[in-house]
Coordinates of C-alpha atoms and ligand atoms in Angstrom, one line a residue:
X170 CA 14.8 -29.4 3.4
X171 CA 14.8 -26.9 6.5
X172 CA 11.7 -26.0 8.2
X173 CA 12.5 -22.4 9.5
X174 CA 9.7 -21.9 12.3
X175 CA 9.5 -25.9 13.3
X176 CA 9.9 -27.3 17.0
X177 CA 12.8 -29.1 16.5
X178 CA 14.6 -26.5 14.3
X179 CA 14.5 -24.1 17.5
X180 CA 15.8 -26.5 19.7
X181 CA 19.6 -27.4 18.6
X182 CA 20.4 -23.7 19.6
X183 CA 20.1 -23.9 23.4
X184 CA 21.1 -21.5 26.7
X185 CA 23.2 -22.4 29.2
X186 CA 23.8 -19.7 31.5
X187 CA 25.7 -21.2 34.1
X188 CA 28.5 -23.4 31.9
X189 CA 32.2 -22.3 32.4
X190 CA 34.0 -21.7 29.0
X191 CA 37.3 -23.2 30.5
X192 CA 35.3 -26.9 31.2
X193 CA 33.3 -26.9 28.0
X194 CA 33.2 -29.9 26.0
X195 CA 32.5 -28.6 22.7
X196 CA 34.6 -29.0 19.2
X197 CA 35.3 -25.1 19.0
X198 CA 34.6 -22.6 21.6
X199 CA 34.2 -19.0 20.1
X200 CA 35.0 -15.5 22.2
X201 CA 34.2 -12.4 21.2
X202 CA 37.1 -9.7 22.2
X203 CA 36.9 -5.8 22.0
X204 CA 40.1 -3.9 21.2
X205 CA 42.5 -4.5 24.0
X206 CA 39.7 -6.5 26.2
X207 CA 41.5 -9.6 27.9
X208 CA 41.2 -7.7 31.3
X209 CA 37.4 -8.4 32.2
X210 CA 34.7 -11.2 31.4
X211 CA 34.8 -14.2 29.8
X212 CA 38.2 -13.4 28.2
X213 CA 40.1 -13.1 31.3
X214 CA 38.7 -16.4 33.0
X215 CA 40.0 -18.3 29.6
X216 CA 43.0 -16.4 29.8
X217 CA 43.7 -17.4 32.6
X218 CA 42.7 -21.2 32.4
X219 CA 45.2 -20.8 29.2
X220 CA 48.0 -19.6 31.1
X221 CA 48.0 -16.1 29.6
X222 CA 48.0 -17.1 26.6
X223 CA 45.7 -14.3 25.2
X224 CA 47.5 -11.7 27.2
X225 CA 50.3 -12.9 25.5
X226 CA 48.8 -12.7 21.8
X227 CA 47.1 -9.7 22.4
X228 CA 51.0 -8.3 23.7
X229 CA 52.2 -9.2 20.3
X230 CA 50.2 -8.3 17.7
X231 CA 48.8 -11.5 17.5
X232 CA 45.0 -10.9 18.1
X233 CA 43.4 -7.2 17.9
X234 CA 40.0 -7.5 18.8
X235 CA 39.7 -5.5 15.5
X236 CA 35.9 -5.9 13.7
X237 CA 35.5 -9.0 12.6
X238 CA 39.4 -10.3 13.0
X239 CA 39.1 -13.6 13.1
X240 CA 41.9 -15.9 14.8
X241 CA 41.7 -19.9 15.9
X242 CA 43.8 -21.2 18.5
X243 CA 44.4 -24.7 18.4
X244 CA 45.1 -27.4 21.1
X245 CA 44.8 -24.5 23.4
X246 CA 46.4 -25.4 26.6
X247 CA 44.3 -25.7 29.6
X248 CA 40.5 -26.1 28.1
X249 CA 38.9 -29.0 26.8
X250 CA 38.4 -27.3 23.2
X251 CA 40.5 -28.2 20.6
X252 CA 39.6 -25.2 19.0
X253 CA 39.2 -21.5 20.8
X254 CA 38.1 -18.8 17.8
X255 CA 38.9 -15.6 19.0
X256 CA 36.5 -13.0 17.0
X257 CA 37.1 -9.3 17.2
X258 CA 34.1 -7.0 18.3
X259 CA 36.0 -3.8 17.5
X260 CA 36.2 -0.8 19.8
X261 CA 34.6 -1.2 23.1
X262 CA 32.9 2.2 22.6
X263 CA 30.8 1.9 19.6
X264 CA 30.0 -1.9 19.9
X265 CA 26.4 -2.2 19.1
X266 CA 24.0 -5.1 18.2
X267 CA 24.5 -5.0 14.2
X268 CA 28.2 -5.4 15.1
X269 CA 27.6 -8.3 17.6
X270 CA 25.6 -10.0 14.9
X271 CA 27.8 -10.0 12.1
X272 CA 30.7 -10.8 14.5
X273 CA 28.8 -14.3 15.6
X274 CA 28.0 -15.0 12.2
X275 CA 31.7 -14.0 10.9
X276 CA 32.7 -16.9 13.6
X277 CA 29.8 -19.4 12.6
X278 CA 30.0 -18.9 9.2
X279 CA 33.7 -20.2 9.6
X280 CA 33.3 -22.9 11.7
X281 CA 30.2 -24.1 9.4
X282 CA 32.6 -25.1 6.5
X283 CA 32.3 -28.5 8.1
X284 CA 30.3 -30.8 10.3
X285 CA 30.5 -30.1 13.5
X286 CA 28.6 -31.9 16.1
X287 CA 29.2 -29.1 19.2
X288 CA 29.4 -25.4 19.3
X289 CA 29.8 -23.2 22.3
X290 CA 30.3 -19.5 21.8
X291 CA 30.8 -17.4 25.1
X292 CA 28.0 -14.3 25.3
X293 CA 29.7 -11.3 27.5
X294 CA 28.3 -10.1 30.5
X295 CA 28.3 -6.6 29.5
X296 CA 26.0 -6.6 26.3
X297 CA 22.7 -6.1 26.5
X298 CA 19.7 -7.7 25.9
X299 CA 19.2 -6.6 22.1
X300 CA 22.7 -7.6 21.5
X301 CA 22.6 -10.9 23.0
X302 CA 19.9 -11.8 20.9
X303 CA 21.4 -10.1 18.0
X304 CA 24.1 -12.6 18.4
X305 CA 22.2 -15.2 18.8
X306 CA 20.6 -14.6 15.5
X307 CA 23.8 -13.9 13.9
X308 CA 25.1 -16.9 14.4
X309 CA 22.0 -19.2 13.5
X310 CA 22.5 -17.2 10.1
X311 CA 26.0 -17.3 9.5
X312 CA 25.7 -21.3 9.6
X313 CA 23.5 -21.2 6.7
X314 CA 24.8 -20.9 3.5
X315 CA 23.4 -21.6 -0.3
X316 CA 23.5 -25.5 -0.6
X317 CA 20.2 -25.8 -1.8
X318 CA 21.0 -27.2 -4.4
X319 CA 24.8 -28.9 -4.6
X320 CA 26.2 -32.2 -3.5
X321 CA 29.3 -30.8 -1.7
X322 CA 27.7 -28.4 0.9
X323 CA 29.8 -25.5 1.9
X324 CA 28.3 -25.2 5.5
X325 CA 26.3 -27.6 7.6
X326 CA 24.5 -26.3 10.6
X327 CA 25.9 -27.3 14.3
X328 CA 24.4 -30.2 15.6
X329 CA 23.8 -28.2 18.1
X330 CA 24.7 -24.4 19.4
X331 CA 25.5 -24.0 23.0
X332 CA 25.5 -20.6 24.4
X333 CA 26.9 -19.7 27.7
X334 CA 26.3 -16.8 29.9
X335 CA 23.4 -16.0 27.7
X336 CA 19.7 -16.1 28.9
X337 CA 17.3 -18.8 28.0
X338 CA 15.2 -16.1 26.7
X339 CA 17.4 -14.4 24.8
X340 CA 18.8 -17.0 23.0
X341 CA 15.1 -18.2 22.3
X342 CA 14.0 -14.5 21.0
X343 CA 17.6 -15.1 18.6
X344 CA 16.9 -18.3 17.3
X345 CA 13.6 -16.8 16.1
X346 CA 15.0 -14.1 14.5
X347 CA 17.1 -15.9 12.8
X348 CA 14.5 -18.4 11.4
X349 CA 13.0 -15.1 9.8
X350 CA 16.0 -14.6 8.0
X351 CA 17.2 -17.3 7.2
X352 CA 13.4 -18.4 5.6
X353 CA 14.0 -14.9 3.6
X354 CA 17.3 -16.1 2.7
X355 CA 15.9 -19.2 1.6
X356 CA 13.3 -18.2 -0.5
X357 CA 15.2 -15.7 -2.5
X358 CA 17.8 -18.5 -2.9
X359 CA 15.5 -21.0 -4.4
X360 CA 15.6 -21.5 -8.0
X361 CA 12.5 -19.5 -9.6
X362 CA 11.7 -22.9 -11.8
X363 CA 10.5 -23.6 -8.1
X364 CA 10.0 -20.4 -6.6
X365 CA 6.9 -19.1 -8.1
X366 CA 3.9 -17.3 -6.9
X367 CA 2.1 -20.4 -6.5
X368 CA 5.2 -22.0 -4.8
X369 CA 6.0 -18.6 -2.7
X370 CA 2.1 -18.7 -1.8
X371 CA 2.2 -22.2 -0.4
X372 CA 5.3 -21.8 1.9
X373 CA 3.6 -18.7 3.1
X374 CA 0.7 -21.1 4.3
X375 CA 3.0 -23.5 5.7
X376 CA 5.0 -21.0 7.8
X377 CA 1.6 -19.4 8.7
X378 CA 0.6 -22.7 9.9
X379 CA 3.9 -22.8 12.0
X380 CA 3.6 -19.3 13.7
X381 CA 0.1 -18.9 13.7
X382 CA -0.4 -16.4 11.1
X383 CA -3.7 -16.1 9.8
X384 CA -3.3 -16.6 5.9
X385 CA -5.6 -16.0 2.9
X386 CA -4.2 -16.8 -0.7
X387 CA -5.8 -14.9 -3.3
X388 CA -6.1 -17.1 -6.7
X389 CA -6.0 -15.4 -10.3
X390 CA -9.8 -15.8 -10.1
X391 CA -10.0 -13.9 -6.9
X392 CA -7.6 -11.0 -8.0
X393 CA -9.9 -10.6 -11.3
X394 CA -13.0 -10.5 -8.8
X395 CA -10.8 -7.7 -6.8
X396 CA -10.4 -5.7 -9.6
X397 CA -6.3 -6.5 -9.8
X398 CA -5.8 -6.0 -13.0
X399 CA -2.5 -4.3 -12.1
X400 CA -1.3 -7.4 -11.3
X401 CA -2.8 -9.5 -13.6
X402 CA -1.1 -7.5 -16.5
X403 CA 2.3 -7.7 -15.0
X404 CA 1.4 -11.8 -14.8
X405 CA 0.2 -12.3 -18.1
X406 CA 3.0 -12.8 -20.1
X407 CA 3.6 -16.3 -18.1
X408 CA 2.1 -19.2 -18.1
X409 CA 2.1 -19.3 -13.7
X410 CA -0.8 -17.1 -12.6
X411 CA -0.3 -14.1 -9.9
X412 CA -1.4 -14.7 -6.3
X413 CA -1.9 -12.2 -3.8
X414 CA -1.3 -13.2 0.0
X415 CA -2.5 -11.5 3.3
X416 CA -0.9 -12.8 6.3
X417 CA -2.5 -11.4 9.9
X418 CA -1.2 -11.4 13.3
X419 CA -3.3 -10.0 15.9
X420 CA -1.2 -9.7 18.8
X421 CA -2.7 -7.2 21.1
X422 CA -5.2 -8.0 23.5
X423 CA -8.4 -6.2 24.2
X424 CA -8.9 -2.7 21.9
X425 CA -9.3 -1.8 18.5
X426 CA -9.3 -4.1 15.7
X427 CA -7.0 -1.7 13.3
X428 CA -3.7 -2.9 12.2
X429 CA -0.9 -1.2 13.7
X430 CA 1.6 -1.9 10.6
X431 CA 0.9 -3.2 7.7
X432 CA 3.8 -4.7 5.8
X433 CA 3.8 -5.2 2.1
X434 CA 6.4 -6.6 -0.1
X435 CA 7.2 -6.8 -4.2
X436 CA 6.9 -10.6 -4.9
X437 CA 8.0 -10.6 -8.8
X438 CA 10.0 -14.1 -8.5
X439 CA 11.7 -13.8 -11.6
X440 CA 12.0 -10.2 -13.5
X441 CA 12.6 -11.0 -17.2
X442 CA 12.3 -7.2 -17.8
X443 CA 9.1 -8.5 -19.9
X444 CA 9.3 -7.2 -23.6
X445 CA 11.2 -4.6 -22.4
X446 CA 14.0 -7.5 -22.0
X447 CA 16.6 -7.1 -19.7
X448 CA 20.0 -7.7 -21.3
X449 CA 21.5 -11.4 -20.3
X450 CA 23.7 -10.2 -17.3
X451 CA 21.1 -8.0 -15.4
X452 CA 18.7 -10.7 -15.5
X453 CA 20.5 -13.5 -13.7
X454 CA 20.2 -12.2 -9.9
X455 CA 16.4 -12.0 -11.2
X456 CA 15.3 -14.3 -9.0
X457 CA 15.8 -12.0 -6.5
X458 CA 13.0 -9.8 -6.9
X459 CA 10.9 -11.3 -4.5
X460 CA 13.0 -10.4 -1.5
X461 CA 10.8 -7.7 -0.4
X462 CA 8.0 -10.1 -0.1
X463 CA 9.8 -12.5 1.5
X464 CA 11.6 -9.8 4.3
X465 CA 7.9 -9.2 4.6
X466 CA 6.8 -13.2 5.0
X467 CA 9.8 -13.7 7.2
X468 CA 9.4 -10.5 9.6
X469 CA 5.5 -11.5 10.1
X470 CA 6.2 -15.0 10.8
X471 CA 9.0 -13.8 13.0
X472 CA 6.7 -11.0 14.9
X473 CA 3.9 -13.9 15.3
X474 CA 6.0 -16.5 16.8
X475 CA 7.8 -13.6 19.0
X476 CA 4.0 -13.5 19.9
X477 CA 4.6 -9.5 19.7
X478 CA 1.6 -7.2 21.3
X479 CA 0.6 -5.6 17.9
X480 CA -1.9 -6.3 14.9
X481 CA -0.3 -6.9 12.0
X482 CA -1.1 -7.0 8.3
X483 CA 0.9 -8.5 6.0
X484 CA 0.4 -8.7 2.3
X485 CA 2.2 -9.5 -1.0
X486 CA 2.1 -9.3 -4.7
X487 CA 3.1 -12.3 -6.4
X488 CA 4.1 -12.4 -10.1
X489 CA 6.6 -13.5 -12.7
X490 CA 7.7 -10.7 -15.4
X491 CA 7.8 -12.7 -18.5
X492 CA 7.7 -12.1 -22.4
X493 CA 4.8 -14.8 -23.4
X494 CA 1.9 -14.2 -26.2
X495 CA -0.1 -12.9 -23.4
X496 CA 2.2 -10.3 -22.0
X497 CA 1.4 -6.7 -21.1
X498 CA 3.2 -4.3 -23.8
X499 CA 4.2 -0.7 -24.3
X500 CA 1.6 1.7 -24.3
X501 CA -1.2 -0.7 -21.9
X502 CA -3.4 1.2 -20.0
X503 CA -3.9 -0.4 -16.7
X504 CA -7.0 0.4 -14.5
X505 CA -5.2 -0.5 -11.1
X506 CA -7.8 -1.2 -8.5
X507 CA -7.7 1.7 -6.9
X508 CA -9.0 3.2 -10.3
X509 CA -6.0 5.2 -10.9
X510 CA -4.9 4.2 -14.7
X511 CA -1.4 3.6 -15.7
X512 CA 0.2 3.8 -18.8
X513 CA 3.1 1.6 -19.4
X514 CA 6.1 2.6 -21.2
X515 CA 8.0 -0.1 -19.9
X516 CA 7.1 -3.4 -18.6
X517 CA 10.3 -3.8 -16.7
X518 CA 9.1 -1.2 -14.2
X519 CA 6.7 -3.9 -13.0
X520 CA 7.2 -3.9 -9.5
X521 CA 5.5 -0.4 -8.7
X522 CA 2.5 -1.5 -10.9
X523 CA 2.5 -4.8 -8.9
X524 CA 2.6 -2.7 -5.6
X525 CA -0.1 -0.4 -6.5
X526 CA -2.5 -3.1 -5.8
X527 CA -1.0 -4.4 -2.9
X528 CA -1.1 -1.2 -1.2
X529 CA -4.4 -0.6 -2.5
X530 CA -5.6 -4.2 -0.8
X531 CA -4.0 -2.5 2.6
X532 CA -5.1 0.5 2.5
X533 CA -8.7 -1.2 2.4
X534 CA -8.1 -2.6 5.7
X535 CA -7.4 0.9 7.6
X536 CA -3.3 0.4 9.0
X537 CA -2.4 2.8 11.1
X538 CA 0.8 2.7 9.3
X539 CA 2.4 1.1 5.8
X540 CA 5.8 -0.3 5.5
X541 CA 6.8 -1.5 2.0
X542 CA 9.8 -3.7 1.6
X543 CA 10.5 -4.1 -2.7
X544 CA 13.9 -4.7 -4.8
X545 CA 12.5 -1.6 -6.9
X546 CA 15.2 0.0 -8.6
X547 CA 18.8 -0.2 -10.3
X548 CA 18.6 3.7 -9.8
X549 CA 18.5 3.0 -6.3
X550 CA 21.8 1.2 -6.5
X551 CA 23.6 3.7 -8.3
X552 CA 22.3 6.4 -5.5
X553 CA 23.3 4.4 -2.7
X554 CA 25.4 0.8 -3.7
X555 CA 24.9 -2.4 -2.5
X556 CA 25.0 -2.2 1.0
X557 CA 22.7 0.3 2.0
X558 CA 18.7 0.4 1.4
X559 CA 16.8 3.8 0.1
X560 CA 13.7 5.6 2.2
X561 CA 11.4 7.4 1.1
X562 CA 8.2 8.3 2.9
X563 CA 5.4 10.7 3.7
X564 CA 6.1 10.6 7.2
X565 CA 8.8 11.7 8.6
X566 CA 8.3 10.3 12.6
X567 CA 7.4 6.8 10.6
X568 CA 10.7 7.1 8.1
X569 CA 13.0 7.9 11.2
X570 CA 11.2 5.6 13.3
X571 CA 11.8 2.8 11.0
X572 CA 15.6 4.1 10.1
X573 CA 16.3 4.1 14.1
X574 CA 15.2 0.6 14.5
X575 CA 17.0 -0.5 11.3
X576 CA 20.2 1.0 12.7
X577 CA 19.9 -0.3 15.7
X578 CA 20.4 -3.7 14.8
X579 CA 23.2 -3.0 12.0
X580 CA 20.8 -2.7 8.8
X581 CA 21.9 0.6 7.3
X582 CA 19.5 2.7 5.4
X583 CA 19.2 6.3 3.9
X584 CA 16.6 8.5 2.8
X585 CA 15.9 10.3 -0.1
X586 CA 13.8 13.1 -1.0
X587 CA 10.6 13.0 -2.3
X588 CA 10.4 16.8 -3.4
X589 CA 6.8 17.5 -5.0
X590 CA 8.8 18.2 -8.5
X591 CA 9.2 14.6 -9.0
X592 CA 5.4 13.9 -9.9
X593 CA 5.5 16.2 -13.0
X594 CA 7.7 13.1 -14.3
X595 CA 5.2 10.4 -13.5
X596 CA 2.3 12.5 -15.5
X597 CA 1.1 10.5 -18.4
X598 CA -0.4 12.3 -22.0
X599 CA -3.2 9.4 -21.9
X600 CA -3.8 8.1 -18.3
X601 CA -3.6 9.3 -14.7
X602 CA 0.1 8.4 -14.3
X603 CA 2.9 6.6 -16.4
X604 CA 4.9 3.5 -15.0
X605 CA 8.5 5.5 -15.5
X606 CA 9.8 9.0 -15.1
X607 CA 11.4 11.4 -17.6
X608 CA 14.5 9.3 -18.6
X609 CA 16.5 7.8 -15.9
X610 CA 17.9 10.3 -13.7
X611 CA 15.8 9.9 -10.0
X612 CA 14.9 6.9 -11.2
X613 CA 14.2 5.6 -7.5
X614 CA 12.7 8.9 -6.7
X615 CA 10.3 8.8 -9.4
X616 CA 9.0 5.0 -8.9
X617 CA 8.5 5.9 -4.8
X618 CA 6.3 8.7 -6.2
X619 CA 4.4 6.3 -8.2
X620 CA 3.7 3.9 -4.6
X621 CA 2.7 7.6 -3.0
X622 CA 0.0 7.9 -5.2
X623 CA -1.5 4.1 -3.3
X624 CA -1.4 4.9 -0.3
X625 CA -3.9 7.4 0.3
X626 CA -2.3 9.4 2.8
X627 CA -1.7 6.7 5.6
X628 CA 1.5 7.5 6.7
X629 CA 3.9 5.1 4.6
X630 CA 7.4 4.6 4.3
X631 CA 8.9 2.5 1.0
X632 CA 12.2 0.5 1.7
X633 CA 14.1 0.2 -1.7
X634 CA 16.4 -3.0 -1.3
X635 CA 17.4 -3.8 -5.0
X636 CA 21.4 -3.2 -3.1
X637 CA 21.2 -4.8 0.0
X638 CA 18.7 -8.0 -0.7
X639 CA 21.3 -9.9 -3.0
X640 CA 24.8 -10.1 -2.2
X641 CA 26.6 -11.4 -5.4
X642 CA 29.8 -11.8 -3.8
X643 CA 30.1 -13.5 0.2
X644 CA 30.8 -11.2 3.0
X645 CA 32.7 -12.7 6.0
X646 CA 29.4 -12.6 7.9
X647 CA 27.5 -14.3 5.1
X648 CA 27.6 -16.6 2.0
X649 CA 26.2 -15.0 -1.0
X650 CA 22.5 -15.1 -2.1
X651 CA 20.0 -13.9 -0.4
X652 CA 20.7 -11.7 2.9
X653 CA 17.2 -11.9 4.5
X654 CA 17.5 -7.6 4.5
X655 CA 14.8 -5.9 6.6
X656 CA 13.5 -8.9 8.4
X657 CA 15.5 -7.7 11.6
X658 CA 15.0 -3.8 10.9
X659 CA 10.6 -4.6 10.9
X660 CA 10.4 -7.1 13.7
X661 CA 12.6 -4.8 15.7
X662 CA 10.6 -1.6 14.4
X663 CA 7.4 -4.0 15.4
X664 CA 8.8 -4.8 18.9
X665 CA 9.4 -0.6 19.4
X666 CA 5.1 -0.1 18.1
Ligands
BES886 N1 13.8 -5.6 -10.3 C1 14.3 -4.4 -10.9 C2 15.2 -3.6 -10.1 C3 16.5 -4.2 -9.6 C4 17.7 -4.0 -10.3 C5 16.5 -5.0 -8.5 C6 18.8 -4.6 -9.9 C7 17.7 -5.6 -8.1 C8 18.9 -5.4 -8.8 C9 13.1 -3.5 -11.4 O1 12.0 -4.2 -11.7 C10 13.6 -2.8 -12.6 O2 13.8 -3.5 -13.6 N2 13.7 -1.5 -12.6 C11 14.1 -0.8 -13.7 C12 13.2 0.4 -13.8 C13 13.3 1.2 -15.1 C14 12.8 0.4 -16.2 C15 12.5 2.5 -14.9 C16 15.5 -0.4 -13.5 O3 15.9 -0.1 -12.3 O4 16.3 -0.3 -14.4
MN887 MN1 11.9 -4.9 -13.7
ZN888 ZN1 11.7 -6.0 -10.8

């Protein structure tokens, strides 16, 4: 099995700055080309070692540059490549790192189909630092696909990834990132027979051990000492017990001991619905719903072994949502830990409850600032589709903050409001709030309301990634599954704290 975070892992992707495309020795060689771009860079020295042949191609249509195009020259004369893949970056003008990393990982992803022993891909001297190591991660991502668990792999990783013209430090910084998303990946990709908060709990110690991360694993004993009976009732209907697990990184020296960020993440690793059943087709991806927690595993271990000048907190709520003799039911009052009570009118709205002691844990510990990550709601799908992840804060600077830094490396997200109206929906007849709104309509609104009422005024922002954490179908850039969403958004929001 891979070992995101391990020695070795980080080594097969190496730098070499001063290699010459033309003379490589590799079994593909991949260039990225803008619209129009054979003039300058990389693409005119292998033009012209080819004889003009990408003038040429370019002159007739044959390769665009366009986002994403994709075109393999074989036997192309001149080099020592049997393979040249020409991948198009788009318009010079509006290239940016997001683009630059779904490019590479277009290009990887494609070569990746089968073994390869030797890939060099050519970095241009024009991109900056952010997007070299954007695609750098890219491609480490776009090589790993969802074989976990099938005989007849549909990508194997490079024996090894040569970059040339790119930094040593770059590609280094890249390679982590893409261990962070790629353990995200993993994780959500895993069956949830063997993904369970137990499971989830013991991979967190292991990467912790890898990075550095400090780790504490709360038991169901320890969450009943804590006072978690939020997420002991969402866990009770299973016969594998919650956990709860704080991850620290304390990465600046000298100061204050107060956490900078504190990331938390919804950990449910299969969603059932509980006795509110999900029908059979909504409940298949349900494995899913522990991507916020492990976007928030993967961006601490990612921020730790980028040894990143900040203190971090990082905590999860781990449950499974099930329907056994034991499980919470319709009209439950729930004394969170905070002391806030909750009645439930439906158990498949477990994530929020499940958050409400997580953030209550975090809030302990005095952030300066709370990010959550959580697969929350379908609502939030219908508001916004698959690609694109819902805000909603208390803070504005912190929400545009974050949405700057998720941009900036291609991860789009968009706000919505959080109007004080919404919390007349969230009022319960019996306890201090209700787990659902008044029927469906705002349904993302009104479960963000219900995390406001955790986080005691730090200044928070929720990231609702039920779209963008699961892609059902491939994309060029990725194989289906688990996308690792938000690891690259908080690390690079971390890096800009
Ligand atoms: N985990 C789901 C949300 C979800 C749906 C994530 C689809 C990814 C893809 C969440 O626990 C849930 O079931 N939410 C309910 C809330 C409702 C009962 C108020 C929903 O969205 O239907
Ligand atoms: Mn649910
Ligand atoms: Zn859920």
């Amino acid at each position: 099995m891979t070992s995101e975070f391990s020695v070795r892992g980080s080594r097969d992707i190496v730098a070499d700055p001063s290699a010459r495309p033309e003379t490589t020795e590799a079994e593909a060689v991949v260039l990225f080309l803008t619209e129009g771009g054979v003039a300058t860079g990389a693409a005119a020295d292998l033009d012209r070692a080819t004889g003009g042949l990408l003038t040429r191609l370019v002159a007739g249509g044959e390769v665009t540059g366009k986002r994403f195009e994709t075109v393999p020259l074989l036997a192309p004369p001149g080099l020592r490549t049997p393979q040249l893949l020409v991948v198009g970056l788009g318009k010079r003008d509006d290239l940016d790192a997001g683009t630059v990393y779904k490019a590479a990982a277009t290009a990887t992803r494609q070569l990746a189909a089968r073994p390869r022993t030797r890939v060099a891909l050519v970095a241009d001297g024009s991109w900056t630092t952010r997007q070299m190591e954007q695609a750098v991660a890219g491609a480490a991502v776009g090589m790993v696909g969802q074989d976990l668990y099938r005989a007849e792999r549909k990508r194997t990783r490079f024996g090894t990834t040569v970059w040339i013209g790119a930094s040593p430090e770059a590609v280094e910084r890249g390679s982590i990132i893409a261990d962070g998303v790629n353990l995200a990946r993993r994780l959500v990709n895993l069956s949830p027979e063997d993904m369970y908060p137990q499971t989830f709990a013991e991979e967190a110690a292991a990467v912790a051990g890898r990075t550095g991360l400090e780790i504490e694993i709360w038991d169901e004993g320890q969450l009943a000492r804590e006072r978690c009976q939020a997420i002991l009732a969402v866990g009770r209907g299973s016969h594998r017990p919650p956990r709860l697990v704080v991850l620290r990184h304390r990465g600046r020296a000298g100061g204050d001991d107060v956490p900078d960020l504190a990331l938390v993440g919804k950990g449910v690793t299969f969603d059932s619905g509980g006795l509110s059943l999900k029908p059979s087709e909504s409940m298949l991806t349900m494995k899913c719903d522990m991507a916020g927690a492990a976007a928030v595993l993967g961006a601490a271990a990612t921020i730790a072994a980028l040894k990143l000048p900040v203190h971090l907190v990082a905590a999860v709520g781990l449950a499974e949502n099930m329907t056994g003799p034991a499980a919470y039911k319709l009209g439950d009052v729930i004394t969170a830990r905070s002391g806030t009570t909750i009645e439930v009118h439906n158990t498949d709205a477990e994530g929020r409850i499940v958050l409400a002691d997580v953030l209550d844990v975090v809030k302990g510990l005095g952030p300066r600032r709370i990010i959550d990550a959580a697969t929350l709601t379908g609502a939030c799908m219908v508001a916004l589709g698959y690609d694109v992840a819902g805000l909603f804060t208390n803070d504005q600077p912190l929400c545009d903050a974050l949405a700057a830094a998720a941009r900036s490396v291609g991860e789009p997200v968009w706000q919505l409001p959080m109007y004080a109206e919404y919390d007349d929906q969230i009022k319960s007849e019996v306890a201090d709030i209700k787990n659902v709104g008044e029927g469906r309509w705002g349904g993302a609104i009104t479960a963000a309301k219900f995390l406001e009422r955790f986080v005691g005024g730090i200044p928070w922002t929720h990231v609702d990634i039920a779209g963008p954490a699961f892609a059902e179908k491939p994309r060029p850039w990725i194989d289906g599954g688990g996308t690792g969403s938000m690891v690259r958004a908080f690390v690079e929001f971390a890096r800009g704290t």
